[in-house]
Amino acid sequence: MLHSLLLAVTQLQPDLKAGLQSIGAGIAYGAAAIGPGIGIGLVVGNAIQAMARQPEMQGTIRTTMFLGIAFTEALALFGFVLFFLAKS
Amino acid sequence: MQPLFLLGAFKFPPIDELFRWKDVVFEDTPFAINKTAILMLVSAALIIIIFVGGSRRMKMVPTGTQNVLEMTYEFVDGGITRDVVGHDATRYTPFLGSLFLFILFLNFWEVIPFIQFPPTARFAVPFYLAVQTYFIYLIVGFKNHGMKYLTGHLFPAGVPKFLYVLVTPIEFVQLFLVRPFSLAVRLLANMMAGHILLTALALLTAYSLQNAPIVSIGPFLLNIGVTGFEILVGFLQAYIFTLLTAVYIGDSLHPEH
């Protein structure tokens, strides 16, 4: 029912579709950035703590930190791609 | 406040104009060559020239170019292959090294004046590189462990039997879909975002220079800062792509840990 209502509204106002798409895309990317933002903060913060405690393990910790960042960041980047998909 | 209001009319061009390039030769054929392809060919040629030229008269005590080449090799061999794949895995260094250098050169076109376009911001390029990695780690895994490679991944040891209902599909999707896709999208999205950001700041500078010259200092200085940041991102993404490739190959060689 919601869909048919939306369809009727979009036919009445053609600009509305583009506007809603933009809003949806913005919300999608914004929401996708929350989790990875917290996650990367945790990863880097703990890596710094580990480096401060054991400076001799710095090389290994840095490599592992980049791996952790890469895996966490991927979610935000999926959101970024979704932003372009939702907009077009 | 007056100058800032004038900027309200600023319109960002459609996203296609930043990434679509006209074919230069062989238009409308599968072999059409555009800016992206030219940059890839030039990068490959540059890497070959630098490496062949630099290693022609090798000396015991390296100087100049040879020094840089040896540092690059040490970085890939010591920092990526030996650390991540394994101590006896030096035979993967040529592949990982060329992957790293190729992505690095492609990424750096983003900040080279008058070119300023990273070919890795087109999905075909990182996707091809990711597919290459995908087949290599699968082949290495099946060659070394046979079907145990697949069963070891899909039915990890130490998991209660009833949880396989949940774990196996997740592991399957992770191994065959998420890994190559996230590898490609990570590189693509980073370079794409950087390219859009640099373009937006440059256009804003040009636009505000015409309408409100005082305001243009802001985006101009920001553009310089972001350019420096993009050099870092370009290097980091090449490193991360190679590192993850090494992790996946290492996982195929020694699946237990």
Coordinates of C-alpha atoms in Angstrom, one line a residue:
Chain A
M1 CA 0.0 0.0 0.0
L2 CA 2.8 2.3 0.9
H3 CA 4.5 1.6 -2.4
S4 CA 1.4 2.5 -4.4
L5 CA 1.0 5.7 -2.4
L6 CA 4.6 6.6 -3.0
L7 CA 4.1 5.8 -6.7
A8 CA 1.1 8.1 -6.8
V9 CA 3.0 10.9 -5.1
T10 CA 6.0 10.5 -7.4
Q11 CA 3.7 10.8 -10.4
L12 CA 2.2 14.0 -9.0
Q13 CA 5.6 15.5 -8.3
P14 CA 8.5 14.3 -10.5
D15 CA 11.0 16.2 -8.5
L16 CA 10.1 14.2 -5.4
K17 CA 11.8 11.1 -6.6
A18 CA 15.1 12.7 -7.0
G19 CA 14.8 14.4 -3.7
L20 CA 13.9 11.2 -1.9
Q21 CA 16.7 9.4 -3.6
S22 CA 19.2 12.0 -2.4
I23 CA 17.9 11.8 1.1
G24 CA 18.0 8.0 1.1
A25 CA 21.6 8.1 -0.3
G26 CA 22.7 10.6 2.3
I27 CA 21.2 8.6 5.2
A28 CA 22.7 5.4 3.9
Y29 CA 26.2 6.7 3.8
G30 CA 25.8 8.5 7.1
A31 CA 24.6 5.4 8.8
A32 CA 27.3 3.3 7.2
A33 CA 30.0 5.6 8.5
I34 CA 29.0 5.3 12.2
G35 CA 30.1 1.8 12.9
P36 CA 33.4 1.8 11.1
G37 CA 34.2 5.2 12.7
I38 CA 33.9 3.7 16.2
G39 CA 35.6 0.5 15.0
I40 CA 38.7 2.2 13.5
G41 CA 38.9 4.3 16.7
L42 CA 39.0 1.2 18.8
V43 CA 41.6 -0.5 16.5
V44 CA 44.0 2.4 16.4
G45 CA 43.6 3.3 20.1
N46 CA 44.4 -0.2 21.2
A47 CA 47.3 -0.5 18.7
I48 CA 48.8 2.7 20.2
Q49 CA 48.3 1.3 23.7
A50 CA 50.0 -1.9 22.6
M51 CA 52.9 0.0 21.0
A52 CA 53.4 2.1 24.2
R53 CA 53.5 -1.1 26.3
Q54 CA 55.8 -3.0 24.1
P55 CA 57.8 -0.7 21.8
E56 CA 59.8 -3.7 20.5
M57 CA 56.7 -5.2 18.9
Q58 CA 56.0 -2.0 16.9
G59 CA 56.4 -3.6 13.4
T60 CA 54.1 -6.5 14.0
I61 CA 51.5 -4.3 15.7
R62 CA 51.5 -1.8 12.9
T63 CA 51.0 -4.5 10.2
T64 CA 48.1 -6.0 12.2
M65 CA 46.7 -2.5 12.9
F66 CA 46.5 -1.8 9.1
L67 CA 44.8 -5.1 8.6
G68 CA 42.3 -4.3 11.2
I69 CA 41.7 -0.9 9.7
A70 CA 41.3 -2.4 6.2
F71 CA 38.7 -4.9 7.4
T72 CA 36.7 -2.3 9.4
E73 CA 36.9 0.4 6.8
A74 CA 35.4 -1.9 4.1
L75 CA 32.0 -1.5 5.6
A76 CA 32.1 2.3 5.3
L77 CA 33.3 2.0 1.7
F78 CA 30.4 -0.3 0.9
G79 CA 28.2 2.5 2.2
F80 CA 30.1 5.0 -0.1
V81 CA 29.4 2.8 -3.1
L82 CA 25.8 2.4 -2.1
F83 CA 25.6 6.2 -2.0
F84 CA 26.3 6.4 -5.7
L85 CA 24.0 3.4 -6.5
A86 CA 21.1 4.9 -4.6
K87 CA 21.6 8.3 -6.2
S88 CA 21.6 7.2 -9.8
Chain B
M1 CA 28.4 37.4 4.7
Q2 CA 27.8 38.7 1.2
P3 CA 30.6 36.8 -0.5
L4 CA 29.5 33.5 1.0
F5 CA 26.0 33.9 -0.4
L6 CA 27.3 34.2 -3.9
L7 CA 28.7 30.7 -3.7
G8 CA 25.2 29.3 -3.4
A9 CA 25.0 29.0 -7.2
F10 CA 27.9 26.6 -7.3
K11 CA 26.9 23.5 -9.2
F12 CA 28.9 20.3 -9.0
P13 CA 29.1 18.5 -12.4
P14 CA 27.6 15.1 -12.9
I15 CA 29.8 12.3 -11.5
D16 CA 30.3 10.8 -14.9
E17 CA 32.2 13.7 -16.1
L18 CA 34.9 13.0 -13.6
F19 CA 35.4 9.3 -14.5
R20 CA 34.4 8.8 -18.1
W21 CA 37.0 9.5 -20.8
K22 CA 36.6 9.6 -24.5
D23 CA 38.3 6.9 -26.5
V24 CA 41.4 8.1 -28.2
V25 CA 42.0 5.3 -30.7
F26 CA 40.0 2.3 -32.0
E27 CA 36.7 3.9 -31.0
D28 CA 33.7 1.6 -30.5
T29 CA 35.8 -1.6 -30.5
P30 CA 36.7 -3.8 -27.5
F31 CA 40.3 -2.6 -27.9
A32 CA 39.4 1.1 -27.5
I33 CA 42.0 3.1 -25.6
N34 CA 41.2 6.0 -23.4
K35 CA 43.0 7.9 -20.7
T36 CA 42.6 5.1 -18.1
A37 CA 44.2 2.6 -20.5
I38 CA 47.0 4.9 -21.5
L39 CA 47.9 5.6 -17.9
M40 CA 48.0 1.9 -17.1
L41 CA 50.3 1.2 -20.1
V42 CA 52.5 4.2 -19.2
S43 CA 52.8 3.0 -15.5
A44 CA 53.7 -0.5 -16.6
A45 CA 56.3 0.8 -19.0
L46 CA 57.7 3.1 -16.3
I47 CA 58.1 0.3 -13.8
I48 CA 59.8 -1.9 -16.4
I49 CA 62.2 0.9 -17.5
I50 CA 63.1 1.9 -13.9
F51 CA 63.7 -1.7 -12.8
V52 CA 65.6 -2.9 -15.9
G53 CA 67.6 0.3 -16.1
G54 CA 68.3 0.4 -12.4
S55 CA 69.5 -3.2 -12.2
R56 CA 71.6 -3.3 -15.3
R57 CA 75.0 -2.6 -13.6
M58 CA 74.5 -3.8 -10.1
K59 CA 77.2 -3.1 -7.6
M60 CA 78.1 -4.7 -4.3
V61 CA 77.6 -1.3 -2.6
P62 CA 74.4 0.1 -4.1
T63 CA 74.1 3.7 -5.1
G64 CA 71.4 5.9 -6.6
T65 CA 68.6 4.0 -8.4
Q66 CA 69.8 0.6 -7.2
N67 CA 69.5 1.8 -3.6
V68 CA 65.8 2.7 -4.1
L69 CA 65.1 -0.6 -5.9
E70 CA 66.7 -2.6 -3.2
M71 CA 64.8 -0.7 -0.5
T72 CA 61.5 -1.4 -2.4
Y73 CA 62.4 -5.1 -2.7
E74 CA 63.4 -5.2 1.0
F75 CA 60.1 -3.5 1.9
V76 CA 58.0 -6.1 0.0
D77 CA 60.1 -9.1 0.8
G78 CA 60.8 -8.3 4.5
G79 CA 57.6 -6.4 5.5
I80 CA 55.0 -8.3 3.5
T81 CA 56.1 -11.7 2.2
R82 CA 58.2 -13.0 5.1
D83 CA 56.1 -11.4 7.8
V84 CA 52.7 -12.4 6.5
V85 CA 52.9 -15.3 4.0
G86 CA 55.7 -17.2 5.7
H87 CA 59.5 -17.3 6.1
D88 CA 59.9 -19.8 3.2
A89 CA 57.6 -18.0 0.8
T90 CA 60.1 -15.8 -1.0
R91 CA 58.8 -17.1 -4.3
Y92 CA 55.7 -15.0 -3.9
T93 CA 57.7 -11.8 -3.7
P94 CA 57.8 -11.1 -7.5
F95 CA 54.1 -11.3 -7.7
L96 CA 53.4 -9.2 -4.6
G97 CA 56.1 -6.7 -5.5
S98 CA 54.8 -6.1 -9.0
L99 CA 51.2 -5.9 -7.6
F100 CA 52.4 -3.3 -5.1
L101 CA 54.4 -1.2 -7.6
F102 CA 51.6 -1.3 -10.2
I103 CA 48.9 -0.1 -7.8
L104 CA 51.3 2.5 -6.3
F105 CA 52.1 4.0 -9.7
L106 CA 48.4 4.0 -10.7
N107 CA 47.4 5.7 -7.5
F108 CA 50.0 8.4 -7.8
W109 CA 48.6 9.6 -11.1
E110 CA 45.9 11.2 -8.9
V111 CA 48.3 13.9 -7.7
I112 CA 50.5 14.4 -10.7
P113 CA 49.7 17.8 -12.2
F114 CA 47.8 18.0 -15.5
I115 CA 47.0 14.2 -15.3
Q116 CA 45.2 14.0 -11.9
F117 CA 43.3 10.9 -12.5
P118 CA 43.9 7.6 -10.7
P119 CA 43.0 4.7 -13.1
T120 CA 42.2 2.6 -9.9
A121 CA 39.1 4.8 -9.6
R122 CA 37.5 2.9 -12.4
F123 CA 36.0 -0.4 -11.2
A124 CA 37.5 -2.5 -13.9
V125 CA 41.0 -1.9 -12.8
P126 CA 40.8 -2.9 -9.1
F127 CA 38.3 -5.6 -10.0
Y128 CA 40.7 -7.2 -12.4
L129 CA 43.5 -7.1 -9.8
A130 CA 41.2 -8.6 -7.2
V131 CA 40.1 -11.4 -9.5
Q132 CA 43.8 -12.2 -10.1
T133 CA 44.4 -12.4 -6.4
Y134 CA 41.2 -14.5 -6.0
F135 CA 42.3 -17.1 -8.5
I136 CA 45.9 -17.2 -7.1
Y137 CA 44.9 -17.8 -3.5
L138 CA 42.3 -20.4 -4.5
I139 CA 44.8 -22.3 -6.8
V140 CA 47.5 -22.1 -4.1
G141 CA 45.0 -23.5 -1.6
F142 CA 43.7 -26.4 -3.7
K143 CA 47.2 -27.2 -4.9
N144 CA 48.6 -27.5 -1.4
H145 CA 45.7 -29.1 0.4
G146 CA 43.3 -30.5 -2.1
M147 CA 39.7 -30.7 -1.0
K148 CA 40.9 -30.3 2.6
Y149 CA 41.4 -26.6 1.8
L150 CA 37.6 -26.2 1.2
T151 CA 36.4 -28.4 4.0
G152 CA 38.9 -26.9 6.5
H153 CA 37.5 -23.5 5.7
L154 CA 33.8 -24.4 5.5
F155 CA 33.8 -26.7 8.6
P156 CA 36.3 -25.1 11.0
A157 CA 37.5 -27.4 13.8
G158 CA 36.5 -26.7 17.3
V159 CA 33.0 -25.5 16.4
P160 CA 30.0 -27.3 17.9
K161 CA 28.3 -29.5 15.3
F162 CA 24.9 -27.7 15.3
L163 CA 26.6 -24.4 14.7
Y164 CA 27.7 -25.5 11.2
V165 CA 24.3 -24.5 10.0
L166 CA 25.3 -20.9 10.7
V167 CA 29.0 -21.0 10.2
T168 CA 29.3 -22.8 6.9
P169 CA 27.2 -20.4 4.8
I170 CA 29.0 -17.4 6.3
E171 CA 32.4 -18.9 5.6
F172 CA 31.4 -19.8 2.1
V173 CA 30.2 -16.3 1.3
Q174 CA 33.3 -14.9 3.0
L175 CA 35.7 -17.1 1.0
F176 CA 34.2 -16.8 -2.4
L177 CA 32.4 -13.5 -2.5
V178 CA 33.3 -11.0 0.2
R179 CA 37.0 -11.4 -0.1
P180 CA 37.5 -10.4 -3.7
F181 CA 34.7 -7.9 -3.7
S182 CA 35.9 -6.1 -0.6
L183 CA 39.4 -6.1 -1.9
A184 CA 38.3 -4.4 -5.1
V185 CA 35.8 -2.0 -3.5
R186 CA 38.3 -0.9 -0.9
L187 CA 40.8 0.3 -3.5
L188 CA 38.1 1.7 -5.8
A189 CA 36.2 3.7 -3.1
N190 CA 39.3 5.2 -1.6
M191 CA 40.7 6.5 -4.9
M192 CA 37.2 7.5 -6.1
A193 CA 36.6 9.5 -2.9
G194 CA 40.0 11.2 -3.1
H195 CA 39.5 12.1 -6.8
I196 CA 36.0 13.6 -6.1
L197 CA 37.3 15.5 -3.1
L198 CA 40.2 17.0 -5.0
T199 CA 38.0 17.9 -7.9
A200 CA 35.4 19.5 -5.7
L201 CA 38.0 21.6 -3.9
A202 CA 39.6 22.7 -7.2
L203 CA 36.3 23.6 -8.7
L204 CA 35.3 25.5 -5.6
T205 CA 38.6 27.4 -5.7
A206 CA 38.1 28.3 -9.4
Y207 CA 34.5 29.3 -8.8
S208 CA 35.1 31.4 -5.8
L209 CA 38.0 33.1 -7.4
Q210 CA 35.6 34.5 -10.0
N211 CA 32.9 35.5 -7.6
A212 CA 34.4 36.1 -4.2
P213 CA 38.2 36.1 -4.3
I214 CA 38.7 36.3 -0.6
V215 CA 36.8 33.1 0.1
S216 CA 38.9 31.2 -2.4
I217 CA 41.9 31.0 0.0
G218 CA 40.0 28.4 2.1
P219 CA 39.4 25.7 -0.5
F220 CA 42.8 26.5 -2.1
L221 CA 44.8 25.8 1.2
L222 CA 42.5 22.8 1.9
N223 CA 43.3 21.5 -1.6
I224 CA 47.0 21.6 -1.0
G225 CA 46.5 19.8 2.3
V226 CA 44.3 17.1 0.8
T227 CA 46.8 16.5 -2.0
G228 CA 49.4 15.7 0.6
F229 CA 46.9 13.4 2.3
E230 CA 46.0 11.7 -1.0
I231 CA 49.7 10.8 -1.5
L232 CA 49.6 9.0 1.9
V233 CA 46.3 7.3 1.0
G234 CA 47.6 6.2 -2.4
F235 CA 50.6 4.6 -0.8
L236 CA 48.6 3.1 2.1
Q237 CA 46.0 1.5 -0.3
A238 CA 48.7 -0.1 -2.4
Y239 CA 50.2 -1.4 0.8
I240 CA 46.9 -2.7 2.1
F241 CA 46.0 -4.4 -1.1
T242 CA 49.3 -6.2 -1.2
L243 CA 49.1 -7.0 2.5
L244 CA 45.7 -8.5 2.1
T245 CA 46.7 -10.5 -0.9
A246 CA 49.6 -11.8 1.2
V247 CA 47.3 -12.6 4.0
Y248 CA 45.0 -14.6 1.7
I249 CA 47.9 -16.5 0.1
G250 CA 49.3 -17.2 3.6
D251 CA 45.9 -18.5 4.7
S252 CA 45.8 -20.8 1.7
L253 CA 49.3 -22.1 2.5
H254 CA 48.8 -22.6 6.2
P255 CA 45.0 -22.7 6.8
E256 CA 45.3 -23.6 10.5
H257 CA 46.1 -20.1 11.8

